[in-house]
Coordinates of C-alpha atoms and ligand atoms in Angstrom, one line a residue:
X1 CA 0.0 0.0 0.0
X2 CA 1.3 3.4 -0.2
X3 CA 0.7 6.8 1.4
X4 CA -1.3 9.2 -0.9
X5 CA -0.2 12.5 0.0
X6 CA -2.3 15.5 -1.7
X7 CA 0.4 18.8 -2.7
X8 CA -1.8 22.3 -3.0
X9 CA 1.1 24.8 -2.8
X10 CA -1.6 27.8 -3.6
X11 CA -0.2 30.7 -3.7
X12 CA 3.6 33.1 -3.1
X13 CA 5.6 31.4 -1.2
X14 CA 3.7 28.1 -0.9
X15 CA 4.9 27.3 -4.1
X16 CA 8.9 27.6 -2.6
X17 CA 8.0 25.6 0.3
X18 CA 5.4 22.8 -0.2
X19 CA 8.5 21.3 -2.4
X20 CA 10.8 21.4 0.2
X21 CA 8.2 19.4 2.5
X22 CA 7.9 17.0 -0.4
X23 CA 11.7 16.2 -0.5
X24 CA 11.6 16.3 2.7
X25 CA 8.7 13.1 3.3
X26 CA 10.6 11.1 0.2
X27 CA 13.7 11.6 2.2
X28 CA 12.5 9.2 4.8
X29 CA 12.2 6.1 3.1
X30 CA 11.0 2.7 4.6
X31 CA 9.5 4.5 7.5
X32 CA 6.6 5.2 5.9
X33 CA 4.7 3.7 3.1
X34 CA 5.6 4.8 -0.3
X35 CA 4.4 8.1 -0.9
X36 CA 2.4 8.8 -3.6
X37 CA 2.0 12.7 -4.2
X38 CA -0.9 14.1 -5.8
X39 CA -0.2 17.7 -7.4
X40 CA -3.7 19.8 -6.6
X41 CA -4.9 23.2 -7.6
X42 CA -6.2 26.4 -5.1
X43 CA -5.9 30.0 -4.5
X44 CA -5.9 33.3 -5.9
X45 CA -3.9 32.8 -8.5
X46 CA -5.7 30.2 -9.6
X47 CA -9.0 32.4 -9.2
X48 CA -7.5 35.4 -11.2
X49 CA -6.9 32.8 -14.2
X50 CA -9.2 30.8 -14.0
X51 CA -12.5 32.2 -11.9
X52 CA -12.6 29.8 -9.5
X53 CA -10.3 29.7 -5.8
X54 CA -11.2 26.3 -5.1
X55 CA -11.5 23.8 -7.8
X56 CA -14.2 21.0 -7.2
X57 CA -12.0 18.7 -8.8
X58 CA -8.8 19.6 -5.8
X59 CA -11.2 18.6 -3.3
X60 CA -13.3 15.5 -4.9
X61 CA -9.5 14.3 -5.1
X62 CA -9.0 15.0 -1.5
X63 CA -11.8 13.8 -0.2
X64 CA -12.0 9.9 -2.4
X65 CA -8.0 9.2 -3.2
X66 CA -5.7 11.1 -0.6
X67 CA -4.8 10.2 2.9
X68 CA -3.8 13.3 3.8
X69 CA -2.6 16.8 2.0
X70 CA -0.1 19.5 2.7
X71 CA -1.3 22.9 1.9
X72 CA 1.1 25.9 1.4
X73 CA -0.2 29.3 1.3
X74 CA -3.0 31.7 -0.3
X75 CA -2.7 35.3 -0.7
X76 CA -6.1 36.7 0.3
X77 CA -6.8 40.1 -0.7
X78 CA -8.1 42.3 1.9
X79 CA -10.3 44.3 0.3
X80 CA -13.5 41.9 -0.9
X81 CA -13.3 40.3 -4.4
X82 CA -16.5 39.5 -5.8
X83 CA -16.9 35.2 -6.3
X84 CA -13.4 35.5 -4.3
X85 CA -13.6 33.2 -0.9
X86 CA -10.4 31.8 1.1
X87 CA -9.3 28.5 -0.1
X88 CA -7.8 27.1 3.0
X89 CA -11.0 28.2 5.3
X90 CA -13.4 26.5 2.7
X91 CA -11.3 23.3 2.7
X92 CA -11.2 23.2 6.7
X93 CA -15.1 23.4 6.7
X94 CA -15.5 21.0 3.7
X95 CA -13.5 18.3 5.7
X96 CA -14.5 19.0 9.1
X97 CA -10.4 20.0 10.0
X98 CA -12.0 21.0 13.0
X99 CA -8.4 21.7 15.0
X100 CA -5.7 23.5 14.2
X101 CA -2.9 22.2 15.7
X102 CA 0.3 24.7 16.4
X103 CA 3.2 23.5 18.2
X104 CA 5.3 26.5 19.1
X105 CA 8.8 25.2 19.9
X106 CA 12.3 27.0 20.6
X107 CA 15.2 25.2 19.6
X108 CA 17.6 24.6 22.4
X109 CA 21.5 25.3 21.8
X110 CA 21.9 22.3 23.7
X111 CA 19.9 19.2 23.0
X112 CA 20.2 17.9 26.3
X113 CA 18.6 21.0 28.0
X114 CA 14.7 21.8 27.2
X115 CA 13.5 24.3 25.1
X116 CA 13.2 27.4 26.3
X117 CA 9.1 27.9 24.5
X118 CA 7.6 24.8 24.5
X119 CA 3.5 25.0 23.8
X120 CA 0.8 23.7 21.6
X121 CA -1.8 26.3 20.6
X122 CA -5.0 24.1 19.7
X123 CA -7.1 26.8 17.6
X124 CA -10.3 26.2 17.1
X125 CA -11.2 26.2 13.1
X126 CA -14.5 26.0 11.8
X127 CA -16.5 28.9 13.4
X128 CA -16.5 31.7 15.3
X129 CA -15.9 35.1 13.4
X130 CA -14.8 32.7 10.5
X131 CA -18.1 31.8 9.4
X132 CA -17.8 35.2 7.7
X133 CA -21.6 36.6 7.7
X134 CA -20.9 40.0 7.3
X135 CA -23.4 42.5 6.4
X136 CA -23.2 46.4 5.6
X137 CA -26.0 48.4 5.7
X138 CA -26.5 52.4 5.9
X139 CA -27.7 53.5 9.2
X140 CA -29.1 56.8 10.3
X141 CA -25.2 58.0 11.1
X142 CA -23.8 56.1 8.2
X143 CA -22.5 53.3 6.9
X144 CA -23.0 50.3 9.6
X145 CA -21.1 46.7 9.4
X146 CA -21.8 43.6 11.6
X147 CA -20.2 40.3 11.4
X148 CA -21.7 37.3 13.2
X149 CA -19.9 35.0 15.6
X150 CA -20.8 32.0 15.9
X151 CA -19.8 29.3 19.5
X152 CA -21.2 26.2 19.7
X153 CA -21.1 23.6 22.1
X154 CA -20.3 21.1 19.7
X155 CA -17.6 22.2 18.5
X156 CA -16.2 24.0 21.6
X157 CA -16.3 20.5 23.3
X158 CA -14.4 18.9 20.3
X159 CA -11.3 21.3 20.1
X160 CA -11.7 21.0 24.0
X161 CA -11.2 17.1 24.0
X162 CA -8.6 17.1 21.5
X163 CA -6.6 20.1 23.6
X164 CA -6.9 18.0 26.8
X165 CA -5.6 15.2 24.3
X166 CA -3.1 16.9 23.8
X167 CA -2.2 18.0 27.4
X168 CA -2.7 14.5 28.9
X169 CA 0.2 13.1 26.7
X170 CA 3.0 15.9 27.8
X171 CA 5.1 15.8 30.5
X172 CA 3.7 18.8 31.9
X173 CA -0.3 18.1 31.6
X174 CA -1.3 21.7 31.5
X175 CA -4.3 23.5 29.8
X176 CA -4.8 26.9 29.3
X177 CA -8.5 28.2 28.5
X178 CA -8.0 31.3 26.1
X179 CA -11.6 33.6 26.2
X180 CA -12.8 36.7 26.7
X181 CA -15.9 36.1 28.9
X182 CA -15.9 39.1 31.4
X183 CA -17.0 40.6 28.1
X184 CA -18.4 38.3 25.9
X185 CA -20.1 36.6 28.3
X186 CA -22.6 34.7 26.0
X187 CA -20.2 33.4 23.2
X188 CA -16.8 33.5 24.8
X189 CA -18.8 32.3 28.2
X190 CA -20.0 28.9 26.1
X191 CA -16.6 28.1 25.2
X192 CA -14.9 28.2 28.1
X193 CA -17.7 26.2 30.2
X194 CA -17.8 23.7 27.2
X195 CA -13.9 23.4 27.6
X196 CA -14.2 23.3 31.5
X197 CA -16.9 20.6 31.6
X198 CA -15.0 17.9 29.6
X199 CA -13.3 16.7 32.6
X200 CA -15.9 15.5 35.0
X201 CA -17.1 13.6 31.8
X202 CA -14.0 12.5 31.4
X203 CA -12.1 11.4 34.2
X204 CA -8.8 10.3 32.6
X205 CA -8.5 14.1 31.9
X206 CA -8.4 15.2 36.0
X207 CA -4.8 14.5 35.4
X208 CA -4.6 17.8 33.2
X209 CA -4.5 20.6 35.4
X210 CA -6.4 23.5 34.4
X211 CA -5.8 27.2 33.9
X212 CA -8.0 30.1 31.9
X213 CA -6.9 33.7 30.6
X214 CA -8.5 36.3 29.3
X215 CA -7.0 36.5 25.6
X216 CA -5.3 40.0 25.7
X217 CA -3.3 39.3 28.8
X218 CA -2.5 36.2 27.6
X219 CA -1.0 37.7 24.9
X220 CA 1.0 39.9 26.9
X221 CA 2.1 37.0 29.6
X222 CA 3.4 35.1 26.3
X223 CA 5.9 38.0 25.8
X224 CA 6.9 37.5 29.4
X225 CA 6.7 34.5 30.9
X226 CA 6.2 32.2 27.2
X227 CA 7.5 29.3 29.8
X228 CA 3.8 29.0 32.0
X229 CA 2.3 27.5 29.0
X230 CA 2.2 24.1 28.0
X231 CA -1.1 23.4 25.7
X232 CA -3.4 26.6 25.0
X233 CA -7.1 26.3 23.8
X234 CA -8.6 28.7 22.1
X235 CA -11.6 30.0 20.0
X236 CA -10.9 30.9 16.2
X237 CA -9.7 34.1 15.9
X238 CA -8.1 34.3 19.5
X239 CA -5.8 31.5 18.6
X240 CA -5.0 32.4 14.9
X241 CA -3.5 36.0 16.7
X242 CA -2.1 33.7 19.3
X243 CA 0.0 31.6 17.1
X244 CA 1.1 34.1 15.3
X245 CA 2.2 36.0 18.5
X246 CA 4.1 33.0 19.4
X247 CA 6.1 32.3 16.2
X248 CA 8.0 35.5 17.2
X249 CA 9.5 34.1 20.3
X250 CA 10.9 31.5 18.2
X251 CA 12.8 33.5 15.7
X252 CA 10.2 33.8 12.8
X253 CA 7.1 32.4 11.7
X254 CA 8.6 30.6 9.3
X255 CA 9.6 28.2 11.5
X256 CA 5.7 27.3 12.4
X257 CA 4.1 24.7 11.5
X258 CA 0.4 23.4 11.8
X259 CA -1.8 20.5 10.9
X260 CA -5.3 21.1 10.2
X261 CA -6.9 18.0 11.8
X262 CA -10.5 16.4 12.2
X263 CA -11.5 13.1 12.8
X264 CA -10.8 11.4 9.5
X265 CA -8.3 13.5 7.8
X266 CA -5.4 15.9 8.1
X267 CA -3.8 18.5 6.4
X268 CA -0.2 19.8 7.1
X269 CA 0.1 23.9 6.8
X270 CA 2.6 26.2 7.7
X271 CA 1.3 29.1 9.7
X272 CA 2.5 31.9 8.0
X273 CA 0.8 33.3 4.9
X274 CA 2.0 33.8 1.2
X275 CA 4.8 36.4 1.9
X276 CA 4.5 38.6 -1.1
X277 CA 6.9 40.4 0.1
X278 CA 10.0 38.0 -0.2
X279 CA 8.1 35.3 -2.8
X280 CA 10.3 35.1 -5.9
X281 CA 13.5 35.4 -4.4
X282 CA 14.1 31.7 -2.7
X283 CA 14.3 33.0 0.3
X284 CA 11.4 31.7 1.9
X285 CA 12.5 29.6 4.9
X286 CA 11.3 25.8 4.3
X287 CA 11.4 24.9 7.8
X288 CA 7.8 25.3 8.7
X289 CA 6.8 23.8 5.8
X290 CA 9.1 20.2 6.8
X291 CA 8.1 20.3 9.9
X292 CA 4.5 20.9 9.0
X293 CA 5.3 17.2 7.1
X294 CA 6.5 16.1 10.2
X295 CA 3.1 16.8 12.3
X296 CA 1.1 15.2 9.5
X297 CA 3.0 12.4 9.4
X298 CA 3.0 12.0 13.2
X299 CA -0.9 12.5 13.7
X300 CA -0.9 9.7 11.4
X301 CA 1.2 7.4 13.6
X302 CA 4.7 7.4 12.0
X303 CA 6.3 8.7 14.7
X304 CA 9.5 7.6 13.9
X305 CA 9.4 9.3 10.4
X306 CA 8.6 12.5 12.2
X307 CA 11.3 12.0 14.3
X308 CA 13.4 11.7 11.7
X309 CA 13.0 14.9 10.2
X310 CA 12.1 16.9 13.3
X311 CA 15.4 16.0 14.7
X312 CA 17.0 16.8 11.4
X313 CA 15.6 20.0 11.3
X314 CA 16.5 20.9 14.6
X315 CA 20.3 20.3 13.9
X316 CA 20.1 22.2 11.1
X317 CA 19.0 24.9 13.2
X318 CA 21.2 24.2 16.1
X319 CA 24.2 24.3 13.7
X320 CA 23.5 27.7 12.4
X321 CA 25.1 27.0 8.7
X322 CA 22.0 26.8 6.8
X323 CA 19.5 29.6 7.7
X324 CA 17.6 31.5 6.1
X325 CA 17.4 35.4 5.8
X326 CA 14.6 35.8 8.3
X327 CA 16.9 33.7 11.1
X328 CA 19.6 36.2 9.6
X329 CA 21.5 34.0 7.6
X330 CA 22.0 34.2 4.0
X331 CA 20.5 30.7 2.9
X332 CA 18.3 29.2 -0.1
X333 CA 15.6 28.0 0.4
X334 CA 16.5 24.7 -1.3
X335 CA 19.7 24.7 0.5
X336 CA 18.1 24.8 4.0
X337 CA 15.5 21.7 2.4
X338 CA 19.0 19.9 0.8
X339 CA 20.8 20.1 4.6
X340 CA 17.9 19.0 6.3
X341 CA 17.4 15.8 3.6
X342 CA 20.7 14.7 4.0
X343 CA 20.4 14.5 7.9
X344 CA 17.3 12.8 7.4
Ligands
NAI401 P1 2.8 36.4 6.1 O1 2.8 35.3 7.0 O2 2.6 36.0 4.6 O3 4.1 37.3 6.2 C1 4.4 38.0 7.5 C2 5.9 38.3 7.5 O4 6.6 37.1 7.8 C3 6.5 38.8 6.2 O5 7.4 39.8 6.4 C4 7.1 37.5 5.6 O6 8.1 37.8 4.7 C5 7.5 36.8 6.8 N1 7.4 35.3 6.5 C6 6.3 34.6 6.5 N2 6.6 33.3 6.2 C7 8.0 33.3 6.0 C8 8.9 32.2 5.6 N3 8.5 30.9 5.4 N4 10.2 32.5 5.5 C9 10.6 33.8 5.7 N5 9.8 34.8 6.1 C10 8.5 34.5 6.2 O7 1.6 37.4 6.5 P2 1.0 38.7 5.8 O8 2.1 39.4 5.2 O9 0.1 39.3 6.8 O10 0.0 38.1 4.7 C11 0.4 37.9 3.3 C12 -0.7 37.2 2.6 O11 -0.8 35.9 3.1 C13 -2.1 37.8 2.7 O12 -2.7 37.8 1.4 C14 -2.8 36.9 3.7 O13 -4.2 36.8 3.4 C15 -2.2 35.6 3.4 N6 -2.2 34.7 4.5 C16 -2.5 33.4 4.3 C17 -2.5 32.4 5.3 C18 -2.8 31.0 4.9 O14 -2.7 30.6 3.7 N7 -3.2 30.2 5.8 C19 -2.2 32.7 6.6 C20 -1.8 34.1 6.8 C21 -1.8 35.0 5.8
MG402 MG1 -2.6 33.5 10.8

């Protein structure tokens, strides 16, 4: 049997990085069963040509021959295209990725000390403000826009037993409730009690031991004390900032990775976006990308694959030679992706 891995670079960037993952996953060999990679279409690009972001045909493919997909990146324009909707968000809905995954790891100088940040953020991914239904109208004092946000119990309870999941299988065993219920009490407050009720249905989970903060000071205790966090749960929007927030302590957020994960698929995705603003050059660190791979391949169950090219990726970094520009080295990105293959 082999491993039918689905390729959408998208758009920018994803198209210097999702190639580097690939090498990356064929570097591994017998670990894994032979992968077979399928090349699939998405984004803007795609949408200027062609009319069309997502392709019906990219996620029939998904859905009946692949086991799992990596997805680069999509430049989303911020002011609203007519027929023009995110790719990635779509595709999370479409296969019920209903976590997103983001382990936010330092690299220590020396591998027999811990990291110095060491968390998981477990975002939340198929509703809140990302249900986007937004509506302008003209009100007596002008123009007027709302934006509905949408907390259910379902799906606040899922991410929540996945995070605790999460928590009860690190050495720590620490959850972090991320919400803003002293002000959103109604959709913020359902979240949180959703999250803080799985325990008593679940007893193996009393061994997690449980924390909350508000989402703005969590923010600000990241910058300060990064070390009190161990796994971090949080609504939609609260934990895309989050993540983001995060990648900075580690040097870049090209370093990030995520898998976008539900209960009968995943898809590997770096966290940053399409980076018009270095796309072209080869710049673009790969890293995120591989080790994006890496999470796939380990929610899966090939843990030693992931192993494999975590830990190469990690001397790479710990060796300093190969870095690229946003580390502050002067590296390609296919030279980063060729030193990490070899220690593979
Ligand atoms: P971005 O993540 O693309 O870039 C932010 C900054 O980080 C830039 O200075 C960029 O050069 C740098 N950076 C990001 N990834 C890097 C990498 N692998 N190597 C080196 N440097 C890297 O975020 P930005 O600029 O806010 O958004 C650009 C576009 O990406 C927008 O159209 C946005 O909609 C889209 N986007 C897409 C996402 C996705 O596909 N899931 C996520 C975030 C943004
Ligand atoms: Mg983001």
């Amino acid at each position: 049997k082999s491993l039918t891995i689905g390729l959408i670079p998208a758009d920018g960037i994803g198209k210097e990085v999702i190639p580097a993952a690939r090498t990356a996953i064929e570097a591994v060999g017998s670990d894994i069963p032979p992968p077979k990679f399928v090349d699939l279409v998405a984004g803007f690009e795609h949408f200027t040509r062609k009319g069309v972001a997502l392709p019906e045909e990219t996620i029939e493919v998904l859905k009946n021959d692949c086991d799992c997909a990596l997805f680069g990146s999509v430049s989303s324009p911020s002011k609203k295209v007519a027929g023009y909707s995110s790719p990635i968000v779509a595709l999370r809905k479409i296969l019920d990725l209903y976590a997103n995954i983001r382990p936010v790891v330092s690299v220590s100088p020396d591998p027999s000390k811990p990291s110095a940040v060491d968390m998981i953020v477990v975002r939340e991914n198929t509703e809140c403000l990302y249900v986007k239904q937004e509506q302008q109208t003209v009100g007596e004092h002008g123009r007027e826009a709302r934006a509905t946000r949408l907390i259910t119990e379902r799906a606040s309870t899922r991410i929540g037993q996945m995070a605790f999941e999460l928590a009860l299988a690190r050495p720590r065993k620490h959850l972090t409730v991320i919400h803003k219920s002293n002000v959103l009490s109604i959709t913020d407050g359902l979240f949180r009690e959703s999250v803080r009720a799985i325990p008593a249905k679940e007893p193996r989970f009393e061994a997690v031991t449980v924390a909350e903060q508000l989402v703005d000071s969590a923010v600000y205790r990241l910058f300060r004390e990064p070390q009190i966090y161990d796994v971090m749960v949080a609504p939609n929007l609260y934990g895309d900032i989050l993540s983001d927030a995060a990648a900075a302590l580690v040097g870049s957020l090209g370093v990030v990775p995520s898998v976008n994960a539900g209960d009968s698929f995943v898809m590997g995705e770096p966290v940053h976006g399409s980076a018009p603003d270095i796309y072209g050059q080869g710049i673009a660190n790969p890293v995120a990308s591989i080790r994006s791979a890496a999470l796939m391949l380990r929610h899966l169950g090939y843990t030693q694959a992931a192993d494999r090219i975590d830990n190469a990726v990690d001397s790479v970094l710990r060796e300093g030679q190969f870095l690229t520009p946003d580390l502050n080295g002067s590296a390609k990105t296919v030279q980063v992706a060729d030193a990490i293959v070899k220690r593979i």
